[in-house]
Short mmCIF file of C-alpha atoms and ligand atoms in Angstrom, two decimals:
data_model
loop_
_atom_site.label_atom_id
_atom_site.label_comp_id
_atom_site.label_asym_id
_atom_site.label_seq_id
_atom_site.Cartn_x
_atom_site.Cartn_y
_atom_site.Cartn_z
CA MET A 7 -39.58 11.01 -37.87
CA GLU A 8 -37.15 11.19 -35.01
CA ASP A 9 -38.51 11.62 -31.55
CA ASN A 10 -36.08 13.14 -29.07
CA LYS A 11 -38.43 12.62 -26.18
CA MET A 12 -37.59 9.82 -23.80
CA SER A 13 -40.18 7.09 -23.41
CA PRO A 14 -41.97 7.23 -20.03
CA THR A 15 -40.44 3.90 -18.98
CA LYS A 16 -36.95 5.07 -19.84
CA GLU A 17 -37.54 8.31 -17.99
CA LEU A 18 -38.71 6.41 -14.93
CA ALA A 19 -35.71 4.09 -15.13
CA GLU A 20 -33.31 7.06 -15.34
CA LYS A 21 -34.94 8.52 -12.24
CA LEU A 22 -35.25 5.41 -10.14
CA LEU A 23 -32.60 2.89 -11.14
CA LEU A 24 -28.88 2.82 -10.45
CA ASP A 25 -26.80 2.35 -13.59
CA ASN A 26 -23.23 2.15 -12.35
CA ALA A 27 -21.61 1.24 -15.64
CA LYS A 28 -23.23 3.99 -17.69
CA THR A 29 -22.67 6.77 -15.15
CA ALA A 30 -19.07 5.73 -14.71
CA ARG A 31 -18.25 5.48 -18.40
CA ALA A 32 -18.91 9.14 -19.22
CA ALA A 33 -17.16 10.44 -16.10
CA CYS A 34 -14.23 8.11 -16.66
CA VAL A 35 -13.56 9.36 -20.19
CA ALA A 36 -13.82 12.98 -19.04
CA SER A 37 -11.18 12.51 -16.36
CA VAL A 38 -8.60 10.73 -18.54
CA PRO A 39 -6.29 13.69 -19.37
CA LYS A 40 -5.88 14.72 -15.70
CA ALA A 41 -5.58 11.09 -14.62
CA MET A 42 -2.78 10.47 -17.12
CA ASP A 43 -0.82 13.44 -15.71
CA PHE A 44 -1.40 12.43 -12.11
CA ALA A 45 -0.12 8.90 -12.75
CA GLU A 46 3.30 10.21 -13.84
CA GLY A 47 4.05 11.46 -10.32
CA TYR A 48 2.69 8.26 -8.87
CA LYS A 49 5.02 6.09 -10.96
CA ASP A 50 8.01 8.09 -9.68
CA PHE A 51 6.81 7.55 -6.12
CA ILE A 52 6.23 3.83 -6.44
CA ASN A 53 9.62 3.30 -8.08
CA ALA A 54 11.32 5.19 -5.25
CA ALA A 55 9.28 3.65 -2.42
CA LYS A 56 9.24 -0.13 -2.63
CA THR A 57 9.45 -0.64 1.15
CA GLU A 58 7.81 1.05 4.13
CA ARG A 59 11.11 2.71 5.07
CA GLU A 60 11.54 4.13 1.58
CA ALA A 61 7.91 5.30 1.53
CA VAL A 62 8.47 7.17 4.82
CA SER A 63 11.73 8.75 3.61
CA TRP A 64 10.00 9.87 0.41
CA SER A 65 7.03 11.24 2.37
CA VAL A 66 9.22 13.19 4.82
CA GLU A 67 11.14 14.78 1.98
CA ALA A 68 7.98 15.61 0.02
CA ALA A 69 6.24 16.94 3.15
CA GLN A 70 9.18 19.16 4.10
CA ALA A 71 9.14 20.60 0.58
CA GLN A 72 5.47 21.46 1.23
CA GLY A 73 6.32 23.27 4.46
CA PHE A 74 5.61 20.48 6.94
CA VAL A 75 7.74 20.49 10.09
CA GLU A 76 8.34 17.86 12.74
CA PHE A 77 5.53 17.86 15.30
CA ASP A 78 6.36 19.21 18.74
CA PRO A 79 3.67 18.39 21.33
CA ALA A 80 4.82 21.33 23.47
CA LYS A 81 4.06 23.87 20.73
CA LYS A 82 0.83 25.71 19.88
CA TYR A 83 -0.26 25.42 16.28
CA ASN A 84 -2.41 27.69 14.13
CA PRO A 85 -4.79 26.96 11.26
CA GLY A 86 -2.81 26.08 8.14
CA ASP A 87 0.23 24.84 10.09
CA LYS A 88 1.62 21.56 8.74
CA VAL A 89 3.23 18.95 10.95
CA TYR A 90 4.40 15.35 10.79
CA TYR A 91 5.40 12.60 13.20
CA ASN A 92 7.87 10.03 11.88
CA ASN A 93 7.43 6.75 13.78
CA ARG A 94 10.77 4.94 13.63
CA GLY A 95 11.19 5.57 9.90
CA LYS A 96 8.52 2.98 9.08
CA ALA A 97 5.24 4.80 9.64
CA ILE A 98 4.24 8.45 9.55
CA CYS A 99 1.40 10.74 10.61
CA LEU A 100 0.98 14.09 8.86
CA ALA A 101 -1.52 16.83 9.69
CA VAL A 102 -2.71 20.19 8.42
CA ILE A 103 -4.27 22.17 11.26
CA GLY A 104 -7.83 23.20 10.41
CA LYS A 105 -9.62 26.52 10.99
CA LYS A 106 -11.64 24.88 13.74
CA GLY A 107 -8.68 22.81 14.88
CA ALA A 108 -9.68 19.48 16.39
CA ALA A 109 -12.68 20.86 18.28
CA GLU A 110 -15.23 19.12 16.06
CA GLY A 111 -13.08 16.06 15.42
CA VAL A 112 -10.33 15.42 12.90
CA ARG A 113 -10.45 13.92 9.41
CA ILE A 114 -8.09 11.01 8.80
CA ALA A 115 -7.04 9.13 5.69
CA ALA A 116 -5.20 5.94 6.67
CA ALA A 117 -3.21 3.90 4.15
CA HIS A 118 -0.47 1.31 4.59
CA ILE A 119 2.95 1.33 2.99
CA ASP A 120 4.14 -2.24 3.54
CA SER A 121 3.59 -4.81 0.78
CA PRO A 122 4.00 -8.58 0.49
CA ARG A 123 7.63 -9.48 -0.18
CA ILE A 124 10.44 -11.91 0.65
CA ASP A 125 12.36 -11.14 3.89
CA LEU A 126 15.68 -12.64 4.94
CA LYS A 127 15.99 -15.07 7.83
CA PRO A 128 18.29 -13.95 10.69
CA ILE A 129 21.09 -16.31 9.59
CA PRO A 130 20.42 -16.38 5.88
CA LEU A 131 23.68 -17.06 4.05
CA TYR A 132 24.62 -20.62 3.08
CA GLU A 133 26.31 -22.54 0.32
CA SER A 134 25.03 -25.70 -1.28
CA ASN A 135 26.45 -27.72 -4.15
CA GLU A 136 28.78 -24.92 -5.25
CA LEU A 137 26.20 -22.13 -5.19
CA CYS A 138 25.59 -19.45 -2.59
CA LEU A 139 22.04 -18.68 -1.45
CA LEU A 140 20.02 -16.77 1.15
CA LYS A 141 17.29 -18.36 3.29
CA THR A 142 14.12 -16.28 3.41
CA HIS A 143 10.82 -15.99 5.23
CA TYR A 144 8.09 -14.47 3.10
CA TYR A 145 6.12 -11.48 4.45
CA GLY A 146 2.37 -11.18 4.03
CA GLY A 147 -0.02 -13.05 1.78
CA VAL A 148 2.07 -14.17 -1.18
CA LYS A 149 1.30 -16.85 -3.75
CA LYS A 150 4.69 -18.51 -3.56
CA TYR A 151 4.71 -19.77 -7.14
CA GLN A 152 4.76 -16.16 -8.38
CA TRP A 153 8.18 -15.34 -6.96
CA PRO A 154 10.69 -17.75 -8.59
CA ALA A 155 12.34 -17.00 -11.92
CA MET A 156 12.09 -13.23 -11.91
CA PRO A 157 14.57 -10.46 -11.08
CA LEU A 158 14.67 -9.35 -7.44
CA ALA A 159 16.24 -6.33 -5.77
CA LEU A 160 17.38 -6.20 -2.15
CA HIS A 161 16.23 -3.26 -0.01
CA GLY A 162 16.58 -2.50 3.65
CA LYS A 163 18.89 -1.67 6.48
CA ILE A 164 21.72 -3.37 8.36
CA VAL A 165 22.73 -2.22 11.84
CA ARG A 166 26.32 -3.14 12.69
CA LYS A 167 27.36 -4.22 16.17
CA ASP A 168 28.79 -0.75 16.85
CA GLY A 169 25.38 0.80 16.06
CA SER A 170 26.37 2.22 12.68
CA GLU A 171 23.91 1.65 9.88
CA VAL A 172 24.03 0.61 6.24
CA THR A 173 21.14 1.42 3.90
CA VAL A 174 20.81 -1.26 1.26
CA ASN A 175 19.34 -0.83 -2.22
CA ILE A 176 20.81 -3.29 -4.73
CA GLY A 177 19.28 -4.18 -8.07
CA GLU A 178 17.38 -1.01 -8.97
CA ASN A 179 20.00 1.03 -10.80
CA PRO A 180 21.45 0.27 -14.24
CA GLY A 181 24.54 -1.84 -13.79
CA ASP A 182 23.44 -3.21 -10.39
CA PRO A 183 23.47 -6.97 -9.90
CA GLN A 184 20.08 -8.56 -9.27
CA PHE A 185 18.96 -11.75 -7.57
CA CYS A 186 16.44 -14.53 -8.15
CA ILE A 187 14.72 -17.59 -6.79
CA THR A 188 15.24 -20.54 -9.14
CA ASP A 189 12.59 -22.92 -10.46
CA ILE A 190 12.85 -26.44 -11.84
CA LEU A 191 12.85 -26.78 -15.62
CA PRO A 192 9.63 -28.28 -17.09
CA HIS A 193 11.64 -31.20 -18.48
CA LEU A 194 12.36 -32.31 -14.91
CA GLY A 195 9.28 -30.84 -13.27
CA LYS A 196 7.21 -34.04 -13.19
CA ASP A 197 7.00 -34.23 -9.37
CA GLN A 198 6.21 -30.52 -9.01
CA ALA A 199 3.57 -30.58 -11.78
CA VAL A 200 1.29 -33.03 -9.98
CA LYS A 201 1.28 -31.06 -6.71
CA LYS A 202 -1.53 -28.69 -5.79
CA LEU A 203 -0.73 -25.05 -6.63
CA GLY A 204 -0.56 -24.06 -2.96
CA GLU A 205 1.82 -26.90 -2.14
CA ALA A 206 4.11 -26.94 -5.18
CA PHE A 207 6.34 -24.23 -3.67
CA SER A 208 7.07 -24.34 0.04
CA GLY A 209 8.30 -21.42 2.11
CA GLU A 210 11.63 -23.19 2.54
CA ASP A 211 12.00 -23.38 -1.26
CA LEU A 212 12.13 -19.59 -1.60
CA ASN A 213 15.93 -19.46 -1.48
CA VAL A 214 17.56 -16.57 -3.29
CA LEU A 215 20.60 -17.13 -5.50
CA VAL A 216 23.39 -14.67 -4.61
CA GLY A 217 26.66 -16.14 -5.87
CA SER A 218 28.49 -18.93 -7.64
CA LEU A 219 32.23 -18.28 -7.36
CA PRO A 220 34.49 -19.78 -4.69
CA LEU A 221 37.23 -17.89 -2.88
CA GLU A 222 40.57 -18.71 -4.44
CA ALA A 223 41.98 -20.65 -1.51
CA GLU A 224 42.06 -24.02 0.17
CA GLY A 225 39.51 -24.76 2.87
CA GLU A 226 35.85 -25.03 3.81
CA GLN A 227 32.82 -22.92 2.78
CA LEU A 228 34.72 -21.12 0.07
CA TYR A 229 31.55 -20.04 -1.79
CA LYS A 230 30.02 -18.50 1.28
CA LEU A 231 33.34 -16.96 2.26
CA ASN A 232 33.67 -15.35 -1.16
CA ILE A 233 30.25 -13.67 -0.86
CA MET A 234 31.00 -12.45 2.68
CA LYS A 235 34.31 -11.03 1.38
CA VAL A 236 32.39 -9.08 -1.29
CA LEU A 237 29.85 -7.84 1.28
CA ASN A 238 32.64 -6.87 3.68
CA GLU A 239 34.50 -4.93 1.01
CA GLN A 240 31.38 -3.16 -0.28
CA TYR A 241 29.34 -2.62 2.88
CA GLY A 242 31.78 -3.10 5.72
CA ILE A 243 29.72 -5.87 7.30
CA VAL A 244 30.44 -9.32 8.74
CA GLU A 245 28.01 -12.25 8.78
CA SER A 246 26.74 -11.54 12.31
CA ASP A 247 25.62 -8.04 11.20
CA LEU A 248 22.91 -9.75 9.12
CA ILE A 249 21.27 -10.67 12.43
CA SER A 250 20.40 -7.04 13.17
CA ALA A 251 19.05 -6.24 9.73
CA GLU A 252 15.78 -5.79 7.92
CA LEU A 253 16.48 -6.93 4.38
CA GLU A 254 13.66 -7.41 1.91
CA PHE A 255 13.64 -8.86 -1.59
CA VAL A 256 11.20 -7.07 -3.89
CA PRO A 257 10.68 -7.25 -7.66
CA ALA A 258 13.51 -5.39 -9.40
CA PHE A 259 11.46 -3.96 -12.26
CA PRO A 260 9.98 -0.42 -12.34
CA ALA A 261 6.35 0.60 -12.87
CA ALA A 262 5.09 0.59 -16.45
CA ASP A 263 2.07 1.81 -18.36
CA ILE A 264 -0.16 -1.11 -19.27
CA GLY A 265 -2.29 -1.39 -22.39
CA PHE A 266 -2.14 0.06 -25.90
CA ASP A 267 -4.17 2.95 -24.48
CA ARG A 268 -1.76 3.38 -21.51
CA SER A 269 -4.81 3.50 -19.24
CA MET A 270 -3.32 1.37 -16.47
CA VAL A 271 -0.15 1.10 -14.39
CA GLY A 272 1.55 -2.20 -13.63
CA ALA A 273 3.90 -2.22 -10.66
CA TYR A 274 5.00 -3.97 -7.51
CA GLY A 275 3.33 -2.73 -4.32
CA HIS A 276 0.24 -0.84 -5.47
CA ASP A 277 -1.30 -2.38 -2.34
CA ASP A 278 -1.33 0.00 -0.67
CA ARG A 279 0.93 2.76 -1.92
CA VAL A 280 -1.68 3.46 -4.60
CA CYS A 281 -3.80 4.87 -1.75
CA ALA A 282 -0.91 6.36 0.23
CA TYR A 283 0.19 8.58 -2.67
CA PRO A 284 -3.18 10.20 -3.52
CA ALA A 285 -3.93 10.66 0.20
CA LEU A 286 -0.63 12.49 0.65
CA GLN A 287 -1.14 14.62 -2.46
CA ALA A 288 -4.65 15.53 -1.30
CA LEU A 289 -3.29 16.62 2.09
CA PHE A 290 -0.53 18.63 0.40
CA ASP A 291 -3.21 20.43 -1.65
CA CYS A 292 -5.23 21.19 1.46
CA GLU A 293 -4.76 24.83 2.52
CA ALA A 294 -6.28 25.41 5.95
CA PRO A 295 -9.23 22.99 5.88
CA GLU A 296 -12.17 23.50 8.28
CA LYS A 297 -11.18 20.55 10.45
CA THR A 298 -7.67 19.38 11.17
CA SER A 299 -6.85 16.84 8.46
CA LEU A 300 -4.50 13.89 8.82
CA VAL A 301 -2.84 11.25 6.74
CA VAL A 302 -1.36 8.21 8.45
CA LEU A 303 0.83 5.84 6.47
CA ALA A 304 1.11 2.64 8.47
CA ASP A 305 3.42 -0.33 8.45
CA LYS A 306 2.65 -4.04 9.07
CA GLU A 307 -0.91 -4.09 7.67
CA GLU A 308 -0.02 -7.13 5.60
CA ILE A 309 0.73 -9.14 8.73
CA GLY A 310 -2.15 -7.89 10.87
CA SER A 311 -1.16 -4.28 11.71
CA VAL A 312 0.91 -5.57 14.63
CA GLY A 313 4.05 -4.10 16.19
CA ASN A 314 4.80 -0.52 17.17
CA THR A 315 4.65 0.74 13.58
CA GLY A 316 1.40 -1.07 12.71
CA LEU A 317 -1.93 0.58 13.44
CA CYS A 318 -2.63 -1.74 16.39
CA SER A 319 -0.01 0.46 18.09
CA GLU A 320 -1.20 3.65 19.78
CA TYR A 321 0.89 6.12 17.80
CA LEU A 322 -2.04 7.50 15.79
CA ASN A 323 -4.08 7.74 18.98
CA TYR A 324 -1.22 9.59 20.71
CA PHE A 325 -0.75 11.94 17.76
CA VAL A 326 -4.44 12.90 17.74
CA ALA A 327 -4.41 13.18 21.54
CA ASP A 328 -1.40 15.51 21.40
CA LEU A 329 -3.13 17.68 18.78
CA ALA A 330 -6.25 17.76 20.96
CA GLU A 331 -4.43 18.58 24.18
CA ALA A 332 -2.46 21.36 22.49
CA GLU A 333 -5.87 23.01 22.00
CA GLY A 334 -7.00 22.22 25.54
CA LEU A 335 -9.43 19.55 24.30
CA ASN A 336 -10.20 16.15 25.75
CA PRO A 337 -8.73 13.58 23.28
CA ARG A 338 -11.57 11.12 23.86
CA TRP A 339 -14.14 13.67 22.79
CA VAL A 340 -12.08 14.63 19.76
CA TRP A 341 -11.89 10.97 18.72
CA SER A 342 -15.63 10.46 19.15
CA LYS A 343 -16.30 13.27 16.69
CA SER A 344 -13.60 12.19 14.23
CA SER A 345 -13.82 10.18 11.03
CA CYS A 346 -11.48 8.14 8.88
CA LEU A 347 -11.25 6.94 5.33
CA SER A 348 -9.49 3.60 5.66
CA ALA A 349 -7.68 3.92 2.36
CA ASP A 350 -6.85 0.45 1.12
CA VAL A 351 -7.09 -1.28 -2.22
CA THR A 352 -9.97 -3.48 -3.22
CA ALA A 353 -10.15 -6.34 -5.72
CA ALA A 354 -11.19 -5.29 -9.21
CA LEU A 355 -13.41 -7.70 -11.10
CA ASP A 356 -11.21 -9.85 -13.31
CA PRO A 357 -13.02 -11.30 -16.33
CA THR A 358 -10.64 -14.27 -16.41
CA TYR A 359 -11.56 -15.25 -12.85
CA ILE A 360 -15.14 -14.10 -12.89
CA SER A 361 -16.39 -17.06 -10.87
CA ALA A 362 -14.79 -15.53 -7.75
CA PHE A 363 -16.86 -12.36 -8.08
CA GLU A 364 -20.50 -11.33 -7.85
CA PRO A 365 -20.66 -8.92 -10.79
CA GLY A 366 -23.46 -6.77 -9.35
CA ASN A 367 -21.46 -6.01 -6.19
CA SER A 368 -17.90 -5.90 -7.44
CA THR A 369 -15.62 -2.97 -8.12
CA TYR A 370 -14.43 -2.50 -11.70
CA LEU A 371 -11.39 -0.87 -13.22
CA ASN A 372 -12.18 2.70 -14.34
CA ARG A 373 -15.41 3.11 -12.38
CA GLY A 374 -13.56 5.25 -9.87
CA VAL A 375 -12.44 4.90 -6.28
CA GLY A 376 -14.06 1.87 -4.63
CA ILE A 377 -15.95 2.07 -1.38
CA ALA A 378 -16.39 -1.06 0.73
CA LYS A 379 -18.98 -0.66 3.47
CA TYR A 380 -17.52 -3.73 5.12
CA THR A 381 -14.70 -6.20 4.48
CA GLY A 382 -13.95 -9.35 6.43
CA SER A 383 -14.78 -12.95 5.63
CA ARG A 384 -17.40 -15.55 6.57
CA GLY A 385 -20.27 -13.34 7.65
CA LYS A 386 -18.29 -10.07 7.66
CA GLY A 387 -15.95 -11.54 10.31
CA GLY A 388 -13.20 -9.12 11.32
CA SER A 389 -14.78 -6.23 9.51
CA ASN A 390 -15.58 -2.64 10.35
CA ASP A 391 -19.08 -2.23 8.98
CA ALA A 392 -19.55 1.49 8.31
CA SER A 393 -22.86 2.99 9.37
CA ALA A 394 -25.53 4.01 6.87
CA GLU A 395 -25.26 7.55 8.25
CA PHE A 396 -21.54 7.84 7.63
CA LEU A 397 -21.74 6.21 4.20
CA GLY A 398 -24.61 8.56 3.38
CA TRP A 399 -22.42 11.53 4.24
CA VAL A 400 -19.44 10.17 2.30
CA ARG A 401 -21.42 9.58 -0.87
CA LYS A 402 -22.87 13.07 -0.65
CA ILE A 403 -19.49 14.77 -0.35
CA LEU A 404 -18.09 12.66 -3.21
CA ASP A 405 -21.05 13.44 -5.47
CA ASP A 406 -20.97 17.14 -4.54
CA ALA A 407 -17.30 17.26 -5.54
CA GLY A 408 -17.90 15.32 -8.79
CA VAL A 409 -15.72 12.40 -7.73
CA LEU A 410 -16.02 9.15 -9.69
CA TRP A 411 -16.75 6.40 -7.15
CA GLN A 412 -18.27 2.94 -6.95
CA ILE A 413 -19.12 0.46 -4.23
CA GLY A 414 -18.51 -3.26 -4.02
CA GLU A 415 -17.44 -6.25 -2.00
CA LEU A 416 -14.21 -8.22 -2.14
CA GLY A 417 -15.50 -11.16 -4.19
CA LYS A 418 -18.38 -13.53 -3.60
CA VAL A 419 -19.76 -14.26 -0.15
CA ASP A 420 -17.66 -17.01 1.50
CA GLN A 421 -15.17 -17.00 -1.41
CA GLY A 422 -12.45 -15.68 0.90
CA GLY A 423 -12.05 -12.19 2.23
CA GLY A 424 -9.65 -9.70 3.68
CA GLY A 425 -9.18 -7.02 6.30
CA THR A 426 -7.82 -3.50 6.48
CA VAL A 427 -6.85 -1.03 9.20
CA ALA A 428 -10.47 0.17 9.44
CA TYR A 429 -11.23 -1.58 12.72
CA ASP A 430 -8.00 -0.33 14.32
CA VAL A 431 -9.18 3.23 13.87
CA ALA A 432 -12.85 2.48 14.59
CA ARG A 433 -11.66 1.20 17.99
CA MET A 434 -11.09 4.87 18.91
CA ASN A 435 -14.83 5.45 18.46
CA ALA A 436 -14.41 7.28 15.16
CA ASP A 437 -16.57 6.77 12.06
CA VAL A 438 -14.59 4.72 9.56
CA ILE A 439 -15.19 3.45 6.05
CA ASP A 440 -13.01 1.52 3.60
CA ILE A 441 -12.26 3.24 0.33
CA GLY A 442 -9.50 2.58 -2.17
CA VAL A 443 -8.28 1.86 -5.65
CA PRO A 444 -9.39 -1.41 -7.32
CA VAL A 445 -6.48 -3.71 -8.19
CA LEU A 446 -6.00 -6.62 -10.60
CA SER A 447 -3.55 -9.39 -9.59
CA MET A 448 -3.51 -8.08 -6.01
CA HIS A 449 -0.54 -9.29 -3.89
CA SER A 450 1.30 -10.50 -6.98
CA PRO A 451 4.73 -9.07 -7.85
CA PHE A 452 3.09 -7.07 -10.66
CA GLU A 453 -0.26 -5.57 -9.69
CA VAL A 454 -2.38 -3.50 -12.06
CA ILE A 455 -4.48 -0.38 -11.36
CA SER A 456 -6.30 2.15 -13.53
CA LYS A 457 -5.05 5.73 -13.77
CA VAL A 458 -8.64 7.02 -13.69
CA ASP A 459 -9.27 5.23 -10.37
CA LEU A 460 -6.00 6.53 -8.91
CA PHE A 461 -6.96 10.09 -9.80
CA ALA A 462 -10.48 9.53 -8.43
CA ALA A 463 -8.90 8.43 -5.13
CA TYR A 464 -6.96 11.71 -4.99
CA GLN A 465 -10.15 13.66 -5.67
CA ALA A 466 -12.01 11.67 -3.03
CA PHE A 467 -9.43 12.37 -0.29
CA LYS A 468 -9.36 16.03 -1.27
CA ALA A 469 -13.17 16.27 -1.17
CA TYR A 470 -13.14 14.59 2.26
CA PHE A 471 -10.55 16.94 3.74
CA GLN A 472 -12.27 19.99 2.31
CA ALA A 473 -15.88 19.07 3.08
CA LYS A 474 -17.68 21.26 5.63
MN1 LIG B 515 -3.88 -3.40 1.57
MN1 LIG B 516 -2.68 -6.44 1.02
#
């Protein structure tokens, strides 16, 4: 005889115990078709936006197509109006004015659009033993051994002495040349092989190969001269123009579906464009929310949110203050009533490196968008620890909207740690919590995310903007 009735113990367990894996599995499978669709747009974005400048250009274009106009602090705005502030082409704030305006605070989703990469030194070009190379200074937390022996593309901007500008994007289109950092062959790698992983590749070893032909002439530095001749012919620059440039080497390959089931996306720079994209899309889908809703896409998070385009700068504060003052409100009071989802990636549990994780408090691929109540390292150092009240509200709005979400920490206690922009925004006396897409191989040239989690992030930002 079959008994469909649950045993009393099982019933009690269903009622009282948290079963993350089981709850997530059913919801995950249900969201797959929509998640697959959503990821197509994301792949286009991440291929087009490998640097902060490119992410801002893409966002401005996409926002304008959605009816956003450049913010003018002198103007009065009405519910449903859409505005943006482009900070030097490297960071951007976008807002949809709410029915209640900023009177009861604003809702912010903050992501960053810079990623670890290899930047050029100010005087980069040199020749050595009949090859031409560029000296670099890596940007952000890279594992240096991951960057040699793979195709690189060069992105960025050069400002000539006369002020004219050259936008650089070499290595992405079919037929483009690409670049690479060389590595020693294993046959001769005896000295390298006995070094510790963190010491086997030094920052000064990350030299990028850019040429091997000499100029047909008699004289000195003919290899270097030949490359400068090519650059002068193609881009109208001389060597000193490289001083006033921001040139960044990034992996040259595009995003790809990962897995036989195509459930994941592998790409360079998921951290943190995988949060920037769903936040933007959620704002675009936000018709006249109750409260004014904002997305800020920040630069420089990977090096501490410093500089005038990082969130240590006051531009987000000024933007909110301008919105407040346009309504005759005191910006400080608006900030005190505001909240922010600090939208940054978290580390997904990796079964190959399980010893770095505490499985009961880790985020997993396909369990949805990952909340981190706190980040930091060594006793939550450097973290914004969200309040129980705010987290309680966030989990309610996510559950009410049927969003797949999970909560976890970045690895084991004292294993390491990391920070986000959360504390930069919390400084304004707003409620802030970290939430983002779990990533495998974070900060590597080829990071992996799940399409279900990406879509859950979009749903989470949308639920947040639209919540009463
Ligand atoms: Mn990040
Ligand atoms: Mn990062």
